[in-house]
Amino acid sequence: MGKGTSKRTGSCESSSGVSSDESNTPEGFLRLELSLDIINQLCGFFGDGSNADGIRSTVDLPFDICYEIYKAATTSIDFRDSTENDEMLALKLHTELNKDPREDRVYSAHDQEAFERLCSEFYVIPRKHIMSCFVDNNYDSVATRKTLGFFTDEPCNLKDYATTVRNGCNAFPPQTGTVNNDFGETIKADERLALELHSKLNANPNKELTQKDRKHLNQLSSEFSDLPHDIIKACYVDNEWDYAATRETLAVFAQEKRVLKDSRKERRENNSSNIDTSSSSSWTPVAPRRKVENKGKNKWSIEHAQELSRQDMARSKELFAKQGEFLERASNASGNKMTRLGASSYYTMEASKYRRIAYELVQEANQRLCEANLDTRGTSIDLHLLNVPNAISLLRIKLSQMDRDPAFRNGPSTKTLNVITGYGKSNNGQCKLKPNVITWLRQHKYSFSHANAGQIIVTCK
């Protein structure tokens, strides 16, 4: 091995006769001779697998690596008999050392019952804090009850609980990302809320209505006749038979219902305005003759149908947004003990109404566009503003009308259909309709070409 050939990563020399002179070994390195087994393996990896010439080789390694090799060679572990490599052993050891003993504990139905009992006893404490303490105590209800501070047989000693929290009880660390991270600052509000909830829970839910309460209930039912009586009564009970509070709540419900009714009325007026009533002649509606007369009659032009469909789709987006708002209100009302059933059920019903009307608008818009394209006699159809299933259905019907009979498809057809798909202008240039149309045409073996970014010319069969 010549001078100047040593490297930090080690250098290797091979020859038929290795000199024992180590004067040219770099400083800080030690020259080691490779065993015959290693040389044979290297010949197998990089040569023809034979060591007929008796090649011998040495390698220069740093002292620290040589020391590690020496330690490994002098240990009592037999690495040759090991069935797992060092990485797997290290990973197993790390997993065992960092394993949480609570992971072996299965959360059972008995644990759920104990947790619910703790929540009912310490209702002033948030459920997530009770669960955290329950898990830390390895699902031991007795230890958790001691940690939470089960003081007396009374419903809850709020004063002692507040004193314990103020004196530094860290059983419930403050959660980051909440509105108020200082749990001690909300003790007074929690005390008032707990007392109020305790009075509500211990109140008689089957309280008989007095004559005054019945009178107020009848007044509310007559004033808000548009709302169901059971919802009015549930809201009245939730507000503890408070006439003023119930009246304000029902006024909000009635206003939202009035807005929904106005939207339905406006939609019916728009649909009725599309009917041609200019003819003053009287006629008798005979079913067969009516079908023949309306067979080739256009209800809408393409432009008029698209304009009406845009309005319906914009309105449907608003209704879907309204549905989301009502679902969120229903979720908040169901999670609030102050409002139990009445408000949540009302919000859920209103959300379903908005969803049904929105879907009806979308279906009417798609139906109007399909009828306008089919009634128009020509060699072009406009698919944009349609959803993908309706667009594919319209394309299939139009091509079936223009295609030749299979018995006469000997040569190429001279008929073409101009398909307007749009190029995704309203979706930031991401068109979903055009790729689906192209895929369908290829599956059904139609020849087509691109006229521009938003138009396809299909050759009929």
Short mmCIF file of C-alpha atoms in Angstrom, two decimals:
data_model
loop_
_atom_site.label_atom_id
_atom_site.label_comp_id
_atom_site.label_asym_id
_atom_site.label_seq_id
_atom_site.Cartn_x
_atom_site.Cartn_y
_atom_site.Cartn_z
CA MET A 1 0.00 0.00 0.00
CA GLY A 2 1.55 3.30 -1.10
CA LYS A 3 1.79 6.46 0.91
CA GLY A 4 -0.98 8.96 0.81
CA THR A 5 -3.68 6.36 0.08
CA SER A 6 -5.16 6.21 3.59
CA LYS A 7 -8.63 7.62 4.24
CA ARG A 8 -10.73 8.25 7.31
CA THR A 9 -13.21 5.58 6.28
CA GLY A 10 -10.49 2.97 6.03
CA SER A 11 -8.23 1.75 3.23
CA CYS A 12 -7.78 -1.72 1.84
CA GLU A 13 -4.79 -3.46 0.20
CA SER A 14 -4.75 -6.81 -1.59
CA SER A 15 -1.79 -8.79 -2.90
CA SER A 16 -0.53 -12.31 -3.08
CA GLY A 17 2.02 -11.57 -0.34
CA VAL A 18 1.31 -8.94 2.29
CA SER A 19 4.25 -7.24 3.88
CA SER A 20 4.36 -7.21 7.68
CA ASP A 21 5.95 -3.75 7.61
CA GLU A 22 3.51 -1.33 9.25
CA SER A 23 5.70 1.76 8.93
CA ASN A 24 3.38 3.22 6.30
CA THR A 25 0.21 2.82 8.44
CA PRO A 26 -1.44 6.25 8.98
CA GLU A 27 -1.36 7.78 12.42
CA GLY A 28 -4.38 6.80 14.51
CA PHE A 29 -5.08 3.71 12.39
CA LEU A 30 -4.38 0.03 12.91
CA ARG A 31 -3.70 -2.40 10.07
CA LEU A 32 -5.73 -5.62 10.26
CA GLU A 33 -5.55 -8.65 7.99
CA LEU A 34 -8.83 -9.95 6.61
CA SER A 35 -9.69 -13.58 7.27
CA LEU A 36 -9.95 -16.13 4.50
CA ASP A 37 -13.75 -16.41 4.97
CA ILE A 38 -14.23 -12.67 4.43
CA ILE A 39 -11.99 -12.71 1.34
CA ASN A 40 -13.95 -15.62 -0.13
CA GLN A 41 -17.24 -13.75 0.47
CA LEU A 42 -15.83 -10.62 -1.18
CA CYS A 43 -14.72 -12.69 -4.15
CA GLY A 44 -18.24 -14.08 -4.35
CA PHE A 45 -19.78 -10.60 -4.28
CA PHE A 46 -17.39 -8.82 -6.65
CA GLY A 47 -15.55 -11.60 -8.50
CA ASP A 48 -16.11 -15.05 -9.92
CA GLY A 49 -16.46 -16.64 -6.49
CA SER A 50 -13.04 -18.37 -6.42
CA ASN A 51 -9.84 -17.49 -4.61
CA ALA A 52 -7.46 -19.70 -6.54
CA ASP A 53 -4.61 -17.20 -6.34
CA GLY A 54 -4.66 -17.15 -2.55
CA ILE A 55 -5.31 -13.43 -2.31
CA ARG A 56 -4.58 -11.87 1.07
CA SER A 57 -5.76 -8.43 2.07
CA THR A 58 -5.44 -5.92 4.88
CA VAL A 59 -7.48 -2.94 5.95
CA ASP A 60 -6.55 0.19 7.95
CA LEU A 61 -9.19 1.01 10.57
CA PRO A 62 -9.30 3.78 13.22
CA PHE A 63 -8.52 2.86 16.82
CA ASP A 64 -12.10 3.46 18.02
CA ILE A 65 -13.55 1.01 15.49
CA CYS A 66 -10.88 -1.55 16.36
CA TYR A 67 -11.80 -1.16 20.03
CA GLU A 68 -15.47 -1.81 19.28
CA ILE A 69 -14.50 -4.93 17.30
CA TYR A 70 -12.38 -6.10 20.23
CA LYS A 71 -15.23 -5.60 22.71
CA ALA A 72 -17.65 -7.49 20.47
CA ALA A 73 -15.18 -10.36 20.08
CA THR A 74 -14.52 -10.68 23.84
CA THR A 75 -18.15 -10.64 25.02
CA SER A 76 -19.95 -13.82 26.05
CA ILE A 77 -22.73 -13.36 23.44
CA ASP A 78 -22.42 -15.67 20.48
CA PHE A 79 -23.51 -13.47 17.57
CA ARG A 80 -23.24 -16.35 15.13
CA ASP A 81 -26.12 -18.16 16.85
CA SER A 82 -28.30 -15.06 17.10
CA THR A 83 -31.51 -15.24 15.06
CA GLU A 84 -32.20 -11.48 15.15
CA ASN A 85 -30.02 -8.62 14.12
CA ASP A 86 -28.94 -5.80 16.39
CA GLU A 87 -31.57 -3.39 15.08
CA MET A 88 -34.44 -5.71 15.99
CA LEU A 89 -32.96 -6.35 19.45
CA ALA A 90 -32.52 -2.64 20.06
CA LEU A 91 -36.07 -1.94 18.87
CA LYS A 92 -37.50 -4.62 21.15
CA LEU A 93 -35.54 -3.32 24.12
CA HIS A 94 -36.67 0.25 23.45
CA THR A 95 -40.29 -0.88 23.14
CA GLU A 96 -40.20 -2.80 26.41
CA LEU A 97 -38.59 0.08 28.31
CA ASN A 98 -41.07 2.67 27.00
CA LYS A 99 -44.16 0.49 27.14
CA ASP A 100 -47.08 1.92 29.07
CA PRO A 101 -48.36 -0.74 31.49
CA ARG A 102 -51.88 0.68 31.08
CA GLU A 103 -51.95 -0.49 27.47
CA ASP A 104 -52.49 -4.08 28.60
CA ARG A 105 -55.63 -2.99 30.44
CA VAL A 106 -58.80 -3.45 28.35
CA TYR A 107 -61.53 -0.84 28.84
CA SER A 108 -64.59 -2.92 29.70
CA ALA A 109 -68.28 -2.25 30.23
CA HIS A 110 -67.70 -2.34 34.00
CA ASP A 111 -65.17 0.48 33.62
CA GLN A 112 -67.71 2.48 31.62
CA GLU A 113 -70.30 2.08 34.38
CA ALA A 114 -67.76 3.18 37.00
CA PHE A 115 -66.83 6.19 34.87
CA GLU A 116 -70.49 7.21 34.49
CA ARG A 117 -70.97 6.97 38.26
CA LEU A 118 -67.96 9.20 38.81
CA CYS A 119 -69.31 11.72 36.29
CA SER A 120 -72.68 11.81 38.06
CA GLU A 121 -71.03 12.27 41.47
CA PHE A 122 -68.60 14.95 40.31
CA TYR A 123 -70.74 16.63 37.67
CA VAL A 124 -69.01 19.97 38.30
CA ILE A 125 -65.76 18.56 36.87
CA PRO A 126 -65.51 18.19 33.06
CA ARG A 127 -65.81 14.63 31.77
CA LYS A 128 -62.46 14.77 29.97
CA HIS A 129 -60.69 15.57 33.27
CA ILE A 130 -62.48 12.72 35.02
CA MET A 131 -61.48 10.33 32.22
CA SER A 132 -57.85 11.51 32.39
CA CYS A 133 -57.76 10.89 36.14
CA PHE A 134 -59.52 7.53 35.67
CA VAL A 135 -56.91 6.38 33.14
CA ASP A 136 -54.01 7.61 35.31
CA ASN A 137 -55.34 5.49 38.17
CA ASN A 138 -55.48 2.44 35.87
CA TYR A 139 -59.31 2.45 35.85
CA ASP A 140 -59.51 2.13 39.65
CA SER A 141 -62.75 3.84 40.65
CA VAL A 142 -61.83 3.97 44.37
CA ALA A 143 -58.49 5.65 43.75
CA THR A 144 -60.09 7.98 41.22
CA ARG A 145 -62.81 8.94 43.69
CA LYS A 146 -60.17 9.79 46.29
CA THR A 147 -58.25 11.83 43.76
CA LEU A 148 -61.32 13.73 42.67
CA GLY A 149 -62.16 14.51 46.26
CA PHE A 150 -65.20 12.57 47.37
CA PHE A 151 -65.68 14.54 50.60
CA THR A 152 -69.11 13.73 52.07
CA ASP A 153 -72.36 12.01 51.20
CA GLU A 154 -73.74 15.33 49.96
CA PRO A 155 -74.13 15.87 46.20
CA CYS A 156 -70.87 17.82 46.06
CA ASN A 157 -68.98 19.98 48.54
CA LEU A 158 -68.20 22.76 46.10
CA LYS A 159 -66.46 24.97 48.63
CA ASP A 160 -63.95 22.27 49.62
CA TYR A 161 -63.48 21.34 45.98
CA ALA A 162 -62.74 24.95 45.02
CA THR A 163 -60.29 25.28 47.93
CA THR A 164 -58.49 22.11 46.86
CA VAL A 165 -58.11 23.33 43.28
CA ARG A 166 -56.91 26.77 44.41
CA ASN A 167 -54.32 25.18 46.73
CA GLY A 168 -52.65 23.43 43.83
CA CYS A 169 -54.49 20.21 43.05
CA ASN A 170 -52.87 19.21 39.77
CA ALA A 171 -55.07 16.22 39.06
CA PHE A 172 -56.51 18.11 36.10
CA PRO A 173 -53.78 19.93 34.16
CA PRO A 174 -55.10 22.83 32.06
CA GLN A 175 -55.72 21.91 28.44
CA THR A 176 -53.98 24.03 25.82
CA GLY A 177 -56.02 25.56 23.06
CA THR A 178 -59.11 26.18 25.21
CA VAL A 179 -60.76 29.53 25.74
CA ASN A 180 -59.52 29.84 29.33
CA ASN A 181 -56.46 27.78 30.25
CA ASP A 182 -56.54 28.80 33.93
CA PHE A 183 -58.90 26.33 35.54
CA GLY A 184 -58.79 28.14 38.87
CA GLU A 185 -60.23 31.32 37.40
CA THR A 186 -63.47 29.56 36.46
CA ILE A 187 -64.18 28.07 39.88
CA LYS A 188 -66.80 30.63 40.85
CA ALA A 189 -68.64 30.21 37.58
CA ASP A 190 -68.42 26.43 37.97
CA GLU A 191 -69.84 26.67 41.47
CA ARG A 192 -72.86 28.60 40.25
CA LEU A 193 -73.33 26.25 37.31
CA ALA A 194 -73.03 23.18 39.53
CA LEU A 195 -75.60 24.49 41.97
CA GLU A 196 -77.95 25.29 39.12
CA LEU A 197 -77.49 21.87 37.56
CA HIS A 198 -77.94 20.19 40.93
CA SER A 199 -81.22 21.98 41.47
CA LYS A 200 -82.37 20.99 38.00
CA LEU A 201 -81.38 17.35 38.46
CA ASN A 202 -83.14 17.14 41.82
CA ALA A 203 -86.22 18.95 40.54
CA ASN A 204 -89.36 17.00 39.83
CA PRO A 205 -89.52 16.51 36.03
CA ASN A 206 -93.19 15.54 36.23
CA LYS A 207 -94.31 18.81 37.73
CA GLU A 208 -97.99 19.40 37.19
CA LEU A 209 -98.88 22.50 35.22
CA THR A 210 -100.80 25.09 37.13
CA GLN A 211 -103.75 26.96 35.71
CA LYS A 212 -101.49 29.92 34.98
CA ASP A 213 -98.98 27.68 33.16
CA ARG A 214 -101.73 26.16 31.04
CA LYS A 215 -103.01 29.61 30.17
CA HIS A 216 -99.55 30.71 29.05
CA LEU A 217 -99.10 27.48 27.06
CA ASN A 218 -102.39 28.06 25.24
CA GLN A 219 -101.36 31.64 24.48
CA LEU A 220 -98.06 30.43 23.03
CA SER A 221 -99.82 27.78 20.94
CA SER A 222 -102.25 30.33 19.50
CA GLU A 223 -99.53 32.92 18.87
CA PHE A 224 -97.15 30.46 17.18
CA SER A 225 -99.69 28.34 15.36
CA ASP A 226 -97.17 27.47 12.63
CA LEU A 227 -95.06 25.48 15.09
CA PRO A 228 -96.09 22.01 16.33
CA HIS A 229 -97.68 21.91 19.77
CA ASP A 230 -95.26 19.30 21.13
CA ILE A 231 -92.26 21.48 20.26
CA ILE A 232 -93.88 24.48 21.95
CA LYS A 233 -94.57 22.43 25.08
CA ALA A 234 -91.04 20.95 25.15
CA CYS A 235 -89.53 24.42 24.82
CA TYR A 236 -91.85 25.68 27.58
CA VAL A 237 -90.71 22.88 29.92
CA ASP A 238 -87.03 23.40 29.06
CA ASN A 239 -87.37 27.06 30.01
CA GLU A 240 -88.88 26.07 33.38
CA TRP A 241 -92.34 27.33 32.45
CA ASP A 242 -91.01 30.85 31.90
CA TYR A 243 -93.45 32.53 29.52
CA ALA A 244 -91.14 35.39 28.45
CA ALA A 245 -88.10 33.18 27.77
CA THR A 246 -90.19 30.64 25.86
CA ARG A 247 -91.81 33.37 23.79
CA GLU A 248 -88.40 34.75 22.76
CA THR A 249 -87.14 31.28 21.83
CA LEU A 250 -90.23 30.47 19.78
CA ALA A 251 -90.01 33.84 18.03
CA VAL A 252 -86.58 32.85 16.72
CA PHE A 253 -87.95 29.50 15.53
CA ALA A 254 -90.93 31.16 13.83
CA GLN A 255 -88.72 33.71 12.05
CA GLU A 256 -86.51 30.95 10.63
CA LYS A 257 -89.58 28.97 9.57
CA ARG A 258 -91.03 32.07 7.88
CA VAL A 259 -87.82 32.53 5.88
CA LEU A 260 -87.98 28.91 4.74
CA LYS A 261 -91.64 29.28 3.73
CA ASP A 262 -90.87 32.45 1.74
CA SER A 263 -88.12 30.62 -0.15
CA ARG A 264 -90.56 27.84 -1.07
CA LYS A 265 -93.14 30.38 -2.25
CA GLU A 266 -90.55 32.18 -4.36
CA ARG A 267 -89.46 28.91 -5.95
CA ARG A 268 -93.05 27.98 -6.82
CA GLU A 269 -93.59 31.42 -8.38
CA ASN A 270 -90.45 31.04 -10.49
CA ASN A 271 -91.58 27.64 -11.71
CA SER A 272 -95.09 28.87 -12.51
CA SER A 273 -93.72 31.84 -14.48
CA ASN A 274 -92.11 29.40 -16.93
CA ILE A 275 -95.54 28.15 -18.11
CA ASP A 276 -96.83 29.88 -21.22
CA THR A 277 -100.30 31.29 -20.38
CA SER A 278 -100.50 33.86 -23.20
CA SER A 279 -103.07 31.84 -25.16
CA SER A 280 -106.64 32.86 -24.28
CA SER A 281 -108.34 30.06 -26.19
CA SER A 282 -110.09 27.34 -24.24
CA TRP A 283 -109.28 23.71 -24.91
CA THR A 284 -110.09 20.31 -23.47
CA PRO A 285 -107.10 18.35 -22.13
CA VAL A 286 -107.23 15.07 -24.06
CA ALA A 287 -104.31 12.84 -23.05
CA PRO A 288 -103.25 11.37 -26.47
CA ARG A 289 -103.55 14.68 -28.32
CA ARG A 290 -101.64 16.50 -25.57
CA LYS A 291 -98.73 14.10 -25.88
CA VAL A 292 -98.53 14.62 -29.64
CA GLU A 293 -98.65 18.40 -29.28
CA ASN A 294 -95.95 18.56 -26.62
CA LYS A 295 -93.66 16.04 -28.27
CA GLY A 296 -91.62 18.53 -30.27
CA LYS A 297 -92.38 21.67 -28.28
CA ASN A 298 -89.56 23.39 -26.42
CA LYS A 299 -90.34 24.45 -22.88
CA TRP A 300 -87.09 26.39 -22.55
CA SER A 301 -84.28 27.45 -24.77
CA ILE A 302 -80.76 26.42 -23.81
CA GLU A 303 -79.87 29.92 -22.61
CA HIS A 304 -83.05 30.32 -20.57
CA ALA A 305 -82.68 26.86 -19.02
CA GLN A 306 -79.08 27.56 -18.06
CA GLU A 307 -80.01 30.87 -16.45
CA LEU A 308 -82.77 29.27 -14.38
CA SER A 309 -80.48 26.38 -13.43
CA ARG A 310 -77.78 28.78 -12.26
CA GLN A 311 -80.30 30.48 -9.99
CA ASP A 312 -81.51 27.15 -8.59
CA MET A 313 -77.97 25.91 -7.96
CA ALA A 314 -77.01 29.15 -6.21
CA ARG A 315 -80.11 28.85 -4.06
CA SER A 316 -79.31 25.20 -3.29
CA LYS A 317 -75.84 26.17 -2.03
CA GLU A 318 -77.44 28.66 0.35
CA LEU A 319 -79.85 25.99 1.59
CA PHE A 320 -77.04 23.48 2.12
CA ALA A 321 -75.21 26.12 4.16
CA LYS A 322 -78.40 26.66 6.18
CA GLN A 323 -78.60 22.90 6.74
CA GLY A 324 -75.07 22.92 8.17
CA GLU A 325 -75.96 25.78 10.51
CA PHE A 326 -79.03 23.97 11.84
CA LEU A 327 -77.08 20.73 12.32
CA GLU A 328 -74.49 22.63 14.33
CA ARG A 329 -77.24 24.20 16.44
CA ALA A 330 -78.77 20.78 17.02
CA SER A 331 -75.41 19.41 18.12
CA ASN A 332 -74.89 22.29 20.54
CA ALA A 333 -78.41 21.96 21.91
CA SER A 334 -78.11 18.20 22.43
CA GLY A 335 -74.85 18.64 24.35
CA ASN A 336 -76.32 21.34 26.58
CA LYS A 337 -78.22 20.15 29.64
CA MET A 338 -80.15 23.41 29.76
CA THR A 339 -81.95 22.54 26.50
CA ARG A 340 -82.74 18.84 26.39
CA LEU A 341 -84.98 17.61 23.62
CA GLY A 342 -87.19 20.33 22.19
CA ALA A 343 -84.62 22.64 20.61
CA SER A 344 -82.38 19.82 19.35
CA SER A 345 -85.23 17.96 17.64
CA TYR A 346 -86.55 21.16 16.11
CA TYR A 347 -83.14 22.10 14.67
CA THR A 348 -82.71 18.58 13.28
CA MET A 349 -86.10 18.69 11.54
CA GLU A 350 -85.37 22.12 10.08
CA ALA A 351 -81.98 20.89 8.78
CA SER A 352 -83.67 17.95 7.03
CA LYS A 353 -86.19 20.34 5.42
CA TYR A 354 -83.45 22.57 4.05
CA ARG A 355 -81.58 19.53 2.74
CA ARG A 356 -84.69 18.16 0.98
CA ILE A 357 -85.47 21.49 -0.69
CA ALA A 358 -81.84 21.90 -1.80
CA TYR A 359 -81.83 18.44 -3.42
CA GLU A 360 -85.12 19.19 -5.13
CA LEU A 361 -83.64 22.37 -6.61
CA VAL A 362 -80.59 20.49 -7.92
CA GLN A 363 -82.78 17.77 -9.47
CA GLU A 364 -85.05 20.34 -11.11
CA ALA A 365 -82.07 22.21 -12.54
CA ASN A 366 -80.57 19.04 -14.04
CA GLN A 367 -83.94 17.90 -15.40
CA ARG A 368 -84.51 21.30 -17.01
CA LEU A 369 -81.10 21.23 -18.71
CA CYS A 370 -81.62 17.68 -19.99
CA GLU A 371 -85.04 18.49 -21.45
CA ALA A 372 -83.74 21.65 -23.11
CA ASN A 373 -80.90 19.73 -24.79
CA LEU A 374 -83.14 16.88 -25.94
CA ASP A 375 -85.87 19.18 -27.26
CA THR A 376 -83.37 21.19 -29.28
CA ARG A 377 -83.02 19.70 -32.75
CA GLY A 378 -79.40 19.99 -33.74
CA THR A 379 -76.00 18.37 -33.65
CA SER A 380 -74.72 19.90 -30.43
CA ILE A 381 -75.44 19.51 -26.73
CA ASP A 382 -74.32 21.64 -23.80
CA LEU A 383 -73.33 19.55 -20.79
CA HIS A 384 -71.75 22.14 -18.53
CA LEU A 385 -73.78 22.98 -15.39
CA LEU A 386 -74.90 19.32 -15.35
CA ASN A 387 -73.53 16.85 -12.83
CA VAL A 388 -71.58 13.87 -14.15
CA PRO A 389 -74.33 11.16 -14.04
CA ASN A 390 -76.92 13.35 -15.79
CA ALA A 391 -74.37 14.55 -18.35
CA ILE A 392 -73.35 10.99 -19.26
CA SER A 393 -77.01 9.93 -19.47
CA LEU A 394 -77.82 12.86 -21.78
CA LEU A 395 -74.80 12.11 -23.98
CA ARG A 396 -75.80 8.45 -24.28
CA ILE A 397 -79.38 9.33 -25.29
CA LYS A 398 -78.26 11.90 -27.85
CA LEU A 399 -75.73 9.55 -29.46
CA SER A 400 -78.27 6.72 -29.58
CA GLN A 401 -80.58 9.02 -31.56
CA MET A 402 -77.85 9.95 -34.05
CA ASP A 403 -76.09 6.59 -34.43
CA ARG A 404 -76.90 4.36 -37.39
CA ASP A 405 -78.46 0.94 -37.13
CA PRO A 406 -75.78 -1.69 -36.37
CA ALA A 407 -76.59 -3.47 -39.67
CA PHE A 408 -75.60 -0.37 -41.68
CA ARG A 409 -72.34 0.53 -39.94
CA ASN A 410 -70.12 -0.61 -42.78
CA GLY A 411 -68.13 2.59 -43.28
CA PRO A 412 -67.37 5.67 -41.22
CA SER A 413 -70.32 7.88 -40.37
CA THR A 414 -70.60 11.43 -41.64
CA LYS A 415 -72.54 12.63 -38.63
CA THR A 416 -70.80 14.42 -35.79
CA LEU A 417 -72.01 15.67 -32.42
CA ASN A 418 -70.55 18.79 -30.81
CA VAL A 419 -70.34 18.23 -27.06
CA ILE A 420 -69.76 21.34 -24.94
CA THR A 421 -68.23 20.31 -21.61
CA GLY A 422 -66.71 23.57 -20.41
CA TYR A 423 -63.20 23.92 -19.08
CA GLY A 424 -63.81 24.48 -15.36
CA LYS A 425 -64.03 28.26 -15.34
CA SER A 426 -66.15 28.29 -12.19
CA ASN A 427 -63.79 25.80 -10.47
CA ASN A 428 -60.45 27.55 -11.02
CA GLY A 429 -59.77 25.66 -14.26
CA GLN A 430 -60.35 22.19 -12.77
CA CYS A 431 -62.98 20.59 -14.99
CA LYS A 432 -64.49 17.38 -13.61
CA LEU A 433 -66.98 16.76 -16.41
CA LYS A 434 -64.64 16.63 -19.42
CA PRO A 435 -62.38 13.76 -18.17
CA ASN A 436 -65.45 11.64 -17.35
CA VAL A 437 -66.96 12.28 -20.79
CA ILE A 438 -63.69 11.32 -22.51
CA THR A 439 -63.45 8.13 -20.44
CA TRP A 440 -67.01 7.15 -21.36
CA LEU A 441 -66.38 7.78 -25.08
CA ARG A 442 -63.26 5.63 -25.02
CA GLN A 443 -65.04 2.83 -23.18
CA HIS A 444 -67.78 2.78 -25.83
CA LYS A 445 -65.26 3.10 -28.70
CA TYR A 446 -66.34 6.47 -30.09
CA SER A 447 -63.94 8.51 -32.20
CA PHE A 448 -63.60 12.12 -31.12
CA SER A 449 -61.39 15.17 -31.43
CA HIS A 450 -60.92 18.35 -29.43
CA ALA A 451 -62.26 21.52 -30.99
CA ASN A 452 -61.04 23.67 -28.08
CA ALA A 453 -60.51 23.44 -24.33
CA GLY A 454 -64.22 23.13 -23.62
CA GLN A 455 -65.65 21.37 -26.69
CA ILE A 456 -65.37 17.83 -28.08
CA ILE A 457 -66.43 16.71 -31.58
CA VAL A 458 -67.70 13.11 -31.47
CA THR A 459 -68.05 11.02 -34.63
CA CYS A 460 -71.26 9.01 -34.54
CA LYS A 461 -71.30 5.30 -35.29
#
